[in-house]
mmCIF file of N, CA and C in Angstrom:
data_model
loop_
_atom_site.group_PDB
_atom_site.id
_atom_site.type_symbol
_atom_site.label_atom_id
_atom_site.label_comp_id
_atom_site.label_asym_id
_atom_site.label_seq_id
_atom_site.Cartn_x
_atom_site.Cartn_y
_atom_site.Cartn_z
ATOM 1 N N UNK R 1 164.288 71.772 300.704
ATOM 2 C CA UNK R 1 163.020 71.561 300.096
ATOM 3 C C UNK R 1 164.216 70.892 299.263
ATOM 4 N N UNK R 2 163.795 69.365 298.835
ATOM 5 C CA UNK R 2 164.374 68.912 297.859
ATOM 6 C C UNK R 2 164.176 68.284 296.540
ATOM 7 N N UNK R 3 164.426 68.377 295.659
ATOM 8 C CA UNK R 3 163.888 68.419 294.552
ATOM 9 C C UNK R 3 162.577 68.539 294.087
ATOM 10 N N UNK R 4 162.135 66.581 294.583
ATOM 11 C CA UNK R 4 161.012 66.262 294.715
ATOM 12 C C UNK R 4 160.269 67.384 295.090
ATOM 13 N N UNK R 5 160.376 67.644 296.034
ATOM 14 C CA UNK R 5 159.548 68.841 296.890
ATOM 15 C C UNK R 5 159.290 70.149 295.737
ATOM 16 N N UNK R 6 160.467 70.002 294.998
ATOM 17 C CA UNK R 6 160.780 71.341 294.430
ATOM 18 C C UNK R 6 158.954 70.828 293.101
ATOM 19 N N UNK R 7 159.306 70.102 292.410
ATOM 20 C CA UNK R 7 158.383 69.733 291.778
ATOM 21 C C UNK R 7 157.417 69.581 291.871
ATOM 22 N N UNK R 8 156.552 68.801 293.133
ATOM 23 C CA UNK R 8 155.760 69.096 293.738
ATOM 24 C C UNK R 8 154.508 69.195 294.224
ATOM 25 N N UNK R 9 156.002 70.724 294.500
ATOM 26 C CA UNK R 9 154.823 72.788 294.406
ATOM 27 C C UNK R 9 154.264 73.284 293.696
ATOM 28 N N UNK R 10 155.025 72.805 291.896
ATOM 29 C CA UNK R 10 155.143 73.614 291.049
ATOM 30 C C UNK R 10 153.829 73.060 290.690
ATOM 31 N N UNK R 11 153.580 71.659 290.519
ATOM 32 C CA UNK R 11 152.299 71.048 290.339
ATOM 33 C C UNK R 11 151.151 71.534 290.773
ATOM 34 N N UNK R 12 150.944 71.577 292.072
ATOM 35 C CA UNK R 12 150.444 71.900 293.305
ATOM 36 C C UNK R 12 149.781 73.055 292.710
ATOM 37 N N UNK R 13 150.796 74.593 293.078
ATOM 38 C CA UNK R 13 150.297 76.110 292.267
ATOM 39 C C UNK R 13 150.245 75.640 290.987
ATOM 40 N N UNK R 14 150.284 75.526 290.189
ATOM 41 C CA UNK R 14 149.994 75.182 288.777
ATOM 42 C C UNK R 14 148.274 74.515 288.493
ATOM 43 N N UNK R 15 147.664 73.420 289.449
ATOM 44 C CA UNK R 15 146.893 73.210 289.650
ATOM 45 C C UNK R 15 146.150 74.227 290.578
ATOM 46 N N UNK R 16 146.449 74.552 290.947
ATOM 47 C CA UNK R 16 145.575 75.208 291.850
ATOM 48 C C UNK R 16 144.900 76.543 290.956
ATOM 49 N N UNK R 17 145.866 77.455 289.826
ATOM 50 C CA UNK R 17 145.365 78.023 289.846
ATOM 51 C C UNK R 17 145.191 78.079 288.303
ATOM 52 N N UNK R 18 144.462 76.422 287.833
ATOM 53 C CA UNK R 18 143.756 76.395 287.148
ATOM 54 C C UNK R 18 144.648 76.505 285.222
ATOM 55 N N UNK R 19 145.635 75.915 285.937
ATOM 56 C CA UNK R 19 146.339 76.339 284.564
ATOM 57 C C UNK R 19 146.999 74.821 284.038
ATOM 58 N N UNK R 20 146.620 74.400 282.506
ATOM 59 C CA UNK R 20 147.726 73.338 282.108
ATOM 60 C C UNK R 20 148.991 73.776 282.057
ATOM 61 N N UNK R 21 149.624 72.791 281.711
ATOM 62 C CA UNK R 21 150.691 71.967 281.044
ATOM 63 C C UNK R 21 151.532 72.875 280.075
ATOM 64 N N UNK R 22 149.957 73.415 279.025
ATOM 65 C CA UNK R 22 150.367 73.248 277.811
ATOM 66 C C UNK R 22 150.329 75.134 278.438
ATOM 67 N N UNK R 23 149.263 75.345 278.988
ATOM 68 C CA UNK R 23 149.281 76.778 279.617
ATOM 69 C C UNK R 23 150.845 77.134 280.154
ATOM 70 N N UNK R 24 151.818 77.015 280.816
ATOM 71 C CA UNK R 24 152.845 77.124 281.261
ATOM 72 C C UNK R 24 153.877 76.304 280.613
ATOM 73 N N UNK R 25 153.637 75.977 279.686
ATOM 74 C CA UNK R 25 154.379 75.543 278.505
ATOM 75 C C UNK R 25 154.451 77.423 277.125
ATOM 76 N N UNK R 26 153.363 77.871 277.002
ATOM 77 C CA UNK R 26 153.148 79.120 276.257
ATOM 78 C C UNK R 26 153.210 80.209 276.270
ATOM 79 N N UNK R 27 153.759 79.605 278.124
ATOM 80 C CA UNK R 27 153.982 81.153 278.398
ATOM 81 C C UNK R 27 156.193 80.656 278.984
ATOM 82 N N UNK R 28 156.042 79.841 279.380
ATOM 83 C CA UNK R 28 157.897 79.952 279.156
ATOM 84 C C UNK R 28 158.596 79.553 278.353
ATOM 85 N N UNK R 29 157.971 78.380 276.791
ATOM 86 C CA UNK R 29 158.638 78.399 275.941
ATOM 87 C C UNK R 29 159.522 77.145 276.036
ATOM 88 N N UNK R 30 159.356 76.811 277.247
ATOM 89 C CA UNK R 30 159.720 75.745 277.479
ATOM 90 C C UNK R 30 158.992 74.145 277.209
ATOM 91 N N UNK R 31 159.306 73.274 276.291
ATOM 92 C CA UNK R 31 159.408 72.195 275.850
ATOM 93 C C UNK R 31 158.345 71.374 277.545
ATOM 94 N N UNK R 32 157.209 70.981 276.870
ATOM 95 C CA UNK R 32 155.696 70.149 277.459
ATOM 96 C C UNK R 32 157.292 68.968 278.206
ATOM 97 N N UNK R 33 157.238 68.259 277.754
ATOM 98 C CA UNK R 33 158.186 66.913 278.108
ATOM 99 C C UNK R 33 159.137 66.707 279.680
ATOM 100 N N UNK R 34 159.829 68.614 279.507
ATOM 101 C CA UNK R 34 160.631 68.840 280.419
ATOM 102 C C UNK R 34 160.186 69.315 281.934
ATOM 103 N N UNK R 35 158.791 70.244 281.076
ATOM 104 C CA UNK R 35 157.866 70.719 282.259
ATOM 105 C C UNK R 35 157.236 69.343 283.200
ATOM 106 N N UNK R 36 157.603 67.962 282.371
ATOM 107 C CA UNK R 36 156.895 67.649 283.194
ATOM 108 C C UNK R 36 157.230 66.471 283.564
ATOM 109 N N UNK R 37 158.470 66.907 283.444
ATOM 110 C CA UNK R 37 159.674 65.783 284.197
ATOM 111 C C UNK R 37 160.068 66.529 285.521
ATOM 112 N N UNK R 38 159.852 68.783 285.584
ATOM 113 C CA UNK R 38 160.335 68.600 286.532
ATOM 114 C C UNK R 38 158.540 68.477 287.454
ATOM 115 N N UNK R 39 157.734 68.397 287.183
ATOM 116 C CA UNK R 39 156.751 67.896 288.191
ATOM 117 C C UNK R 39 157.519 66.750 288.442
ATOM 118 N N UNK R 40 157.671 65.498 288.646
ATOM 119 C CA UNK R 40 157.815 64.921 288.280
ATOM 120 C C UNK R 40 159.180 64.553 289.296
ATOM 121 N N UNK R 41 159.126 65.614 289.249
ATOM 122 C CA UNK R 41 161.346 65.480 289.791
ATOM 123 C C UNK R 41 161.389 64.498 289.506
ATOM 124 N N UNK R 42 162.339 64.213 287.975
ATOM 125 C CA UNK R 42 163.104 63.493 287.156
ATOM 126 C C UNK R 42 164.073 65.148 286.558
ATOM 127 N N UNK R 43 164.764 65.874 287.550
ATOM 128 C CA UNK R 43 165.525 66.179 286.905
ATOM 129 C C UNK R 43 166.411 65.577 285.900
ATOM 130 N N UNK R 44 166.913 64.421 285.886
ATOM 131 C CA UNK R 44 167.390 63.746 285.097
ATOM 132 C C UNK R 44 167.595 63.688 283.624
ATOM 133 N N UNK R 45 166.470 64.029 283.170
ATOM 134 C CA UNK R 45 166.027 64.217 281.804
ATOM 135 C C UNK R 45 166.582 65.442 281.282
ATOM 136 N N UNK R 46 166.182 66.435 282.509
ATOM 137 C CA UNK R 46 166.729 67.907 281.211
ATOM 138 C C UNK R 46 168.291 68.045 280.868
ATOM 139 N N UNK R 47 168.812 69.159 279.691
ATOM 140 C CA UNK R 47 169.947 68.435 279.439
ATOM 141 C C UNK R 47 171.070 68.948 279.999
ATOM 142 N N UNK R 48 170.617 69.940 281.326
ATOM 143 C CA UNK R 48 171.988 70.241 282.211
ATOM 144 C C UNK R 48 171.209 70.839 283.672
ATOM 145 N N UNK R 49 171.858 70.476 284.122
ATOM 146 C CA UNK R 49 171.893 71.798 286.065
ATOM 147 C C UNK R 49 171.738 73.207 285.199
ATOM 148 N N UNK R 50 172.463 73.594 284.369
ATOM 149 C CA UNK R 50 171.982 74.619 283.823
ATOM 150 C C UNK R 50 170.580 75.256 283.222
ATOM 151 N N UNK R 51 170.456 73.883 282.541
ATOM 152 C CA UNK R 51 168.424 73.996 282.301
ATOM 153 C C UNK R 51 167.710 73.666 283.676
ATOM 154 N N UNK R 52 167.969 72.960 284.597
ATOM 155 C CA UNK R 52 167.391 73.046 285.321
ATOM 156 C C UNK R 52 166.412 73.836 286.332
ATOM 157 N N UNK R 53 167.896 74.662 287.044
ATOM 158 C CA UNK R 53 168.131 75.428 287.613
ATOM 159 C C UNK R 53 166.747 76.545 287.120
ATOM 160 N N UNK R 54 167.589 77.134 285.518
ATOM 161 C CA UNK R 54 166.649 78.478 284.454
ATOM 162 C C UNK R 54 165.129 77.861 284.632
ATOM 163 N N UNK R 55 165.243 76.632 284.436
ATOM 164 C CA UNK R 55 163.393 76.771 283.688
ATOM 165 C C UNK R 55 162.803 76.197 285.074
ATOM 166 N N UNK R 56 162.971 75.305 285.955
ATOM 167 C CA UNK R 56 162.340 76.563 287.679
ATOM 168 C C UNK R 56 162.248 77.300 288.081
ATOM 169 N N UNK R 57 163.235 78.461 287.626
ATOM 170 C CA UNK R 57 162.843 79.753 287.367
ATOM 171 C C UNK R 57 161.776 80.103 286.359
ATOM 172 N N UNK R 58 161.808 80.064 285.177
ATOM 173 C CA UNK R 58 160.788 80.183 284.498
ATOM 174 C C UNK R 58 159.402 80.071 284.933
ATOM 175 N N UNK R 59 159.594 78.510 285.642
ATOM 176 C CA UNK R 59 158.171 78.057 286.112
ATOM 177 C C UNK R 59 157.636 78.468 286.605
ATOM 178 N N UNK R 60 158.126 78.533 288.265
ATOM 179 C CA UNK R 60 157.567 80.194 289.259
ATOM 180 C C UNK R 60 157.570 81.689 288.874
ATOM 181 N N UNK R 61 157.868 81.780 287.020
ATOM 182 C CA UNK R 61 157.492 83.158 286.612
ATOM 183 C C UNK R 61 156.118 83.012 286.062
ATOM 184 N N UNK R 62 156.029 82.230 285.546
ATOM 185 C CA UNK R 62 155.483 81.443 284.827
ATOM 186 C C UNK R 62 153.948 81.712 285.881
ATOM 187 N N UNK R 63 154.189 81.514 286.685
ATOM 188 C CA UNK R 63 152.808 80.910 287.692
ATOM 189 C C UNK R 63 152.855 82.628 288.661
ATOM 190 N N UNK R 64 153.593 82.992 288.465
ATOM 191 C CA UNK R 64 153.185 84.535 289.288
ATOM 192 C C UNK R 64 154.049 84.936 290.337
ATOM 193 N N UNK R 65 155.408 83.826 290.892
ATOM 194 C CA UNK R 65 156.072 83.811 292.007
ATOM 195 C C UNK R 65 157.223 84.856 291.774
ATOM 196 N N UNK R 66 157.962 85.537 292.096
ATOM 197 C CA UNK R 66 159.076 85.165 292.272
ATOM 198 C C UNK R 66 159.734 84.019 293.527
ATOM 199 N N UNK R 67 161.588 83.673 292.299
ATOM 200 C CA UNK R 67 161.785 82.697 293.823
ATOM 201 C C UNK R 67 162.380 82.744 295.425
ATOM 202 N N UNK R 68 162.551 83.598 295.052
ATOM 203 C CA UNK R 68 163.084 84.267 297.302
ATOM 204 C C UNK R 68 161.041 83.416 297.299
ATOM 205 N N UNK R 69 159.605 84.123 296.634
ATOM 206 C CA UNK R 69 158.895 83.683 297.228
ATOM 207 C C UNK R 69 158.473 82.502 297.682
ATOM 208 N N UNK R 70 159.003 82.138 296.528
ATOM 209 C CA UNK R 70 158.550 80.621 296.642
ATOM 210 C C UNK R 70 159.384 79.761 297.539
ATOM 211 N N UNK R 71 159.816 79.732 297.265
ATOM 212 C CA UNK R 71 161.267 78.981 298.500
ATOM 213 C C UNK R 71 161.269 79.402 299.793
ATOM 214 N N UNK R 72 160.374 80.960 300.297
ATOM 215 C CA UNK R 72 160.010 81.570 301.905
ATOM 216 C C UNK R 72 158.803 80.486 302.088
ATOM 217 N N UNK R 73 157.956 80.037 301.169
ATOM 218 C CA UNK R 73 156.377 79.913 301.873
ATOM 219 C C UNK R 73 156.445 78.430 301.767
ATOM 220 N N UNK R 74 157.599 77.965 301.503
ATOM 221 C CA UNK R 74 157.126 76.742 301.820
ATOM 222 C C UNK R 74 156.811 75.778 302.739
#
């Protein structure tokens, strides 16, 4: 799975669960603009590679999944 697919999958799961970007922001404390960047695959807009991984992991958890489950069900 490439990075764009990760963002699209996170978006699709969020919408499927009826959650808004604001809901995810409240659950993760990640700035809304970064969440939008993740969903759009604009990882170069995040503050660094460490944050990309950390933010994706937090986003996955906010949706109620763990990383293994998220990546194995693609």
